[in-house]
């Protein structure tokens, strides 16, 4: 059985995150997708909300979906939230499961700058999904991907839905083209600061939580 691991700041979580996770779950027949909010990401943004709020919003967004669950694994660990340590812990928690690390093209391209990238790539299979403003041919710049431009162009031009290969070591990488919802957490935060509606960009429960706690009304 396979489990999807979906990490991020979720600042805030929105329908783009949820729809992407559902596309991957269905395509790969995942037993479940575990959302892991980053408590203290190494590259902390100035606009990053307190971790407790981001965790609660993620919890609210996942409520009622039997295939989605939240993990506080990074909240129990002191210091920076390194993905390599998270995957090591997930292996211990789910020793009989195959782990699939879900991330966008943009995040995958940053892996060389992450903590212990070579170790990270050996801990799970990687599912790299399409992202607004990025193309699959951008993966050619990654030192970990060996693929022809033609294969990636087929994804960009919708002539293929996915591409699969191996990374250094035994891990498998799959590039998956999914329908994109042009929603971003940055845009949601901007709209809230400007007093504009964010309805239908994120779950109502998350919107209500943001309003009740007066989140994002000014720079954190």
GROMACS .gro file of C-alpha atoms in nm:
model
  220
    1UNK     CA    1   0.000   0.000   0.000
    2UNK     CA    2   0.108   0.356  -0.070
    3UNK     CA    3   0.076   0.674   0.132
    4UNK     CA    4   0.111   1.026  -0.004
    5UNK     CA    5   0.314   1.274   0.201
    6UNK     CA    6   0.214   1.633   0.131
    7UNK     CA    7   0.412   1.893   0.323
    8UNK     CA    8   0.400   2.269   0.309
    9UNK     CA    9   0.343   2.587   0.504
   10UNK     CA   10  -0.028   2.594   0.408
   11UNK     CA   11  -0.035   2.969   0.464
   12UNK     CA   12  -0.332   2.929   0.426
   13UNK     CA   13  -0.444   2.595   0.286
   14UNK     CA   14  -0.678   2.636  -0.013
   15UNK     CA   15  -0.864   2.445  -0.282
   16UNK     CA   16  -0.553   2.432  -0.501
   17UNK     CA   17  -0.377   2.220  -0.237
   18UNK     CA   18  -0.681   1.999  -0.182
   19UNK     CA   19  -0.754   1.940  -0.548
   20UNK     CA   20  -0.389   1.858  -0.622
   21UNK     CA   21  -0.383   1.603  -0.340
   22UNK     CA   22  -0.704   1.443  -0.466
   23UNK     CA   23  -0.572   1.420  -0.822
   24UNK     CA   24  -0.259   1.241  -0.698
   25UNK     CA   25  -0.452   1.014  -0.460
   26UNK     CA   26  -0.681   0.900  -0.739
   27UNK     CA   27  -0.410   0.860  -1.003
   28UNK     CA   28  -0.179   0.655  -0.778
   29UNK     CA   29  -0.450   0.475  -0.580
   30UNK     CA   30  -0.304   0.601  -0.253
   31UNK     CA   31  -0.440   0.459   0.070
   32UNK     CA   32  -0.437   0.811   0.209
   33UNK     CA   33  -0.262   1.145   0.185
   34UNK     CA   34  -0.098   1.280   0.499
   35UNK     CA   35  -0.075   1.660   0.514
   36UNK     CA   36   0.221   1.779   0.720
   37UNK     CA   37   0.221   2.152   0.802
   38UNK     CA   38   0.574   2.282   0.849
   39UNK     CA   39   0.615   2.426   1.196
   40UNK     CA   40   0.946   2.602   1.140
   41UNK     CA   41   1.057   2.588   0.773
   42UNK     CA   42   1.426   2.663   0.714
   43UNK     CA   43   1.346   2.938   0.463
   44UNK     CA   44   1.089   3.127   0.667
   45UNK     CA   45   0.882   3.389   0.486
   46UNK     CA   46   0.812   3.726   0.644
   47UNK     CA   47   0.442   3.660   0.588
   48UNK     CA   48   0.441   3.318   0.754
   49UNK     CA   49   0.157   3.291   1.003
   50UNK     CA   50   0.204   3.133   1.344
   51UNK     CA   51   0.226   2.757   1.313
   52UNK     CA   52  -0.071   2.694   1.545
   53UNK     CA   53  -0.306   2.884   1.313
   54UNK     CA   54  -0.176   2.709   1.001
   55UNK     CA   55  -0.216   2.370   1.166
   56UNK     CA   56  -0.574   2.443   1.273
   57UNK     CA   57  -0.673   2.569   0.927
   58UNK     CA   58  -0.531   2.256   0.767
   59UNK     CA   59  -0.717   2.040   1.017
   60UNK     CA   60  -1.044   2.219   0.936
   61UNK     CA   61  -0.989   2.185   0.561
   62UNK     CA   62  -0.938   1.808   0.582
   63UNK     CA   63  -1.237   1.742   0.805
   64UNK     CA   64  -1.481   1.491   0.657
   65UNK     CA   65  -1.240   1.341   0.402
   66UNK     CA   66  -1.156   0.983   0.500
   67UNK     CA   67  -0.860   0.976   0.261
   68UNK     CA   68  -0.692   1.290   0.398
   69UNK     CA   69  -0.536   1.328   0.741
   70UNK     CA   70  -0.310   1.572   0.920
   71UNK     CA   71   0.012   1.494   1.106
   72UNK     CA   72   0.172   1.701   1.381
   73UNK     CA   73   0.504   1.524   1.335
   74UNK     CA   74   0.693   1.849   1.273
   75UNK     CA   75   0.528   2.011   1.576
   76UNK     CA   76   0.671   1.745   1.806
   77UNK     CA   77   1.026   1.798   1.682
   78UNK     CA   78   1.235   2.095   1.803
   79UNK     CA   79   1.432   2.313   1.566
   80UNK     CA   80   1.391   2.355   1.192
   81UNK     CA   81   1.141   2.145   0.995
   82UNK     CA   82   1.364   1.945   0.762
   83UNK     CA   83   1.188   1.718   0.511
   84UNK     CA   84   1.459   1.452   0.537
   85UNK     CA   85   1.391   1.409   0.909
   86UNK     CA   86   1.016   1.404   0.849
   87UNK     CA   87   1.044   1.125   0.592
   88UNK     CA   88   1.271   0.925   0.821
   89UNK     CA   89   1.009   0.949   1.095
   90UNK     CA   90   0.728   0.859   0.855
   91UNK     CA   91   0.920   0.546   0.756
   92UNK     CA   92   0.930   0.444   1.121
   93UNK     CA   93   0.558   0.514   1.165
   94UNK     CA   94   0.457   0.330   0.846
   95UNK     CA   95   0.723   0.058   0.803
   96UNK     CA   96   0.508  -0.152   0.569
   97UNK     CA   97   0.395   0.134   0.345
   98UNK     CA   98   0.552   0.284   0.034
   99UNK     CA   99   0.592   0.658   0.081
  100UNK     CA  100   0.519   0.899  -0.204
  101UNK     CA  101   0.645   1.253  -0.147
  102UNK     CA  102   0.418   1.500  -0.328
  103UNK     CA  103   0.554   1.839  -0.432
  104UNK     CA  104   0.532   2.093  -0.712
  105UNK     CA  105   0.787   2.155  -0.986
  106UNK     CA  106   0.903   2.469  -0.806
  107UNK     CA  107   0.974   2.286  -0.479
  108UNK     CA  108   1.148   1.994  -0.652
  109UNK     CA  109   1.387   2.234  -0.825
  110UNK     CA  110   1.487   2.373  -0.484
  111UNK     CA  111   1.588   2.033  -0.342
  112UNK     CA  112   1.964   2.087  -0.406
  113UNK     CA  113   1.943   2.369  -0.147
  114UNK     CA  114   1.760   2.156   0.111
  115UNK     CA  115   1.914   1.978   0.408
  116UNK     CA  116   2.076   1.645   0.307
  117UNK     CA  117   1.919   1.630  -0.041
  118UNK     CA  118   2.083   1.302  -0.144
  119UNK     CA  119   1.952   1.131   0.168
  120UNK     CA  120   1.609   1.283   0.112
  121UNK     CA  121   1.587   1.142  -0.240
  122UNK     CA  122   1.650   0.791  -0.110
  123UNK     CA  123   1.365   0.788   0.141
  124UNK     CA  124   1.056   0.793  -0.082
  125UNK     CA  125   0.928   0.798  -0.435
  126UNK     CA  126   0.865   1.149  -0.566
  127UNK     CA  127   0.551   1.273  -0.740
  128UNK     CA  128   0.618   1.609  -0.903
  129UNK     CA  129   0.302   1.793  -1.004
  130UNK     CA  130   0.242   2.083  -1.239
  131UNK     CA  131   0.236   2.434  -1.097
  132UNK     CA  132   0.126   2.772  -1.236
  133UNK     CA  133   0.411   2.965  -1.400
  134UNK     CA  134   0.631   2.653  -1.424
  135UNK     CA  135   0.683   2.407  -1.709
  136UNK     CA  136   0.796   2.047  -1.691
  137UNK     CA  137   1.096   2.126  -1.913
  138UNK     CA  138   1.223   2.329  -1.617
  139UNK     CA  139   1.310   1.992  -1.460
  140UNK     CA  140   1.601   1.968  -1.705
  141UNK     CA  141   1.791   2.203  -1.475
  142UNK     CA  142   1.772   1.954  -1.186
  143UNK     CA  143   2.090   1.754  -1.121
  144UNK     CA  144   1.875   1.458  -1.019
  145UNK     CA  145   1.668   1.411  -1.334
  146UNK     CA  146   1.787   1.234  -1.647
  147UNK     CA  147   1.529   1.284  -1.921
  148UNK     CA  148   1.506   1.417  -2.274
  149UNK     CA  149   1.353   1.756  -2.344
  150UNK     CA  150   1.110   1.589  -2.582
  151UNK     CA  151   0.952   1.376  -2.307
  152UNK     CA  152   0.893   1.675  -2.083
  153UNK     CA  153   0.762   1.888  -2.368
  154UNK     CA  154   0.494   1.624  -2.424
  155UNK     CA  155   0.369   1.694  -2.072
  156UNK     CA  156   0.375   2.069  -2.123
  157UNK     CA  157   0.185   2.037  -2.448
  158UNK     CA  158  -0.070   1.793  -2.300
  159UNK     CA  159   0.043   1.513  -2.534
  160UNK     CA  160   0.114   1.300  -2.227
  161UNK     CA  161  -0.020   1.293  -1.872
  162UNK     CA  162   0.284   1.163  -1.687
  163UNK     CA  163   0.649   1.066  -1.714
  164UNK     CA  164   0.827   0.815  -1.490
  165UNK     CA  165   1.193   0.741  -1.425
  166UNK     CA  166   1.438   0.668  -1.145
  167UNK     CA  167   1.631   0.914  -0.934
  168UNK     CA  168   1.979   0.853  -0.798
  169UNK     CA  169   1.942   0.535  -0.598
  170UNK     CA  170   1.625   0.329  -0.599
  171UNK     CA  171   1.360   0.601  -0.575
  172UNK     CA  172   1.114   0.660  -0.856
  173UNK     CA  173   1.016   1.003  -0.982
  174UNK     CA  174   0.687   1.061  -1.160
  175UNK     CA  175   0.606   1.394  -1.322
  176UNK     CA  176   0.228   1.431  -1.331
  177UNK     CA  177   0.026   1.688  -1.520
  178UNK     CA  178  -0.286   1.780  -1.325
  179UNK     CA  179  -0.564   2.031  -1.388
  180UNK     CA  180  -0.453   2.356  -1.230
  181UNK     CA  181  -0.666   2.582  -1.015
  182UNK     CA  182  -0.514   2.926  -1.044
  183UNK     CA  183  -0.523   2.985  -0.670
  184UNK     CA  184  -0.228   3.089  -0.458
  185UNK     CA  185  -0.186   3.150  -0.087
  186UNK     CA  186  -0.003   3.473  -0.171
  187UNK     CA  187  -0.304   3.602  -0.364
  188UNK     CA  188  -0.541   3.499  -0.084
  189UNK     CA  189  -0.334   3.689   0.173
  190UNK     CA  190  -0.325   3.994  -0.053
  191UNK     CA  191  -0.702   3.990  -0.103
  192UNK     CA  192  -0.761   3.967   0.271
  193UNK     CA  193  -0.531   4.263   0.337
  194UNK     CA  194  -0.722   4.462   0.077
  195UNK     CA  195  -1.059   4.366   0.222
  196UNK     CA  196  -1.162   4.160  -0.082
  197UNK     CA  197  -1.360   3.837  -0.083
  198UNK     CA  198  -1.181   3.502  -0.074
  199UNK     CA  199  -1.499   3.297  -0.100
  200UNK     CA  200  -1.465   2.985  -0.318
  201UNK     CA  201  -1.084   3.004  -0.300
  202UNK     CA  202  -1.068   2.798   0.019
  203UNK     CA  203  -1.307   2.594   0.235
  204UNK     CA  204  -1.573   2.790   0.425
  205UNK     CA  205  -1.443   2.653   0.755
  206UNK     CA  206  -1.100   2.798   0.682
  207UNK     CA  207  -1.245   3.131   0.571
  208UNK     CA  208  -1.450   3.150   0.893
  209UNK     CA  209  -1.142   3.073   1.102
  210UNK     CA  210  -0.945   3.348   0.927
  211UNK     CA  211  -1.224   3.599   0.986
  212UNK     CA  212  -1.279   3.498   1.350
  213UNK     CA  213  -0.910   3.529   1.432
  214UNK     CA  214  -0.850   3.838   1.217
  215UNK     CA  215  -0.567   3.667   1.031
  216UNK     CA  216  -0.372   3.820   0.742
  217UNK     CA  217  -0.532   4.163   0.787
  218UNK     CA  218  -0.182   4.306   0.813
  219UNK     CA  219   0.171   4.175   0.760
  220UNK     CA  220   0.261   3.923   1.027
   0.00000   0.00000   0.00000
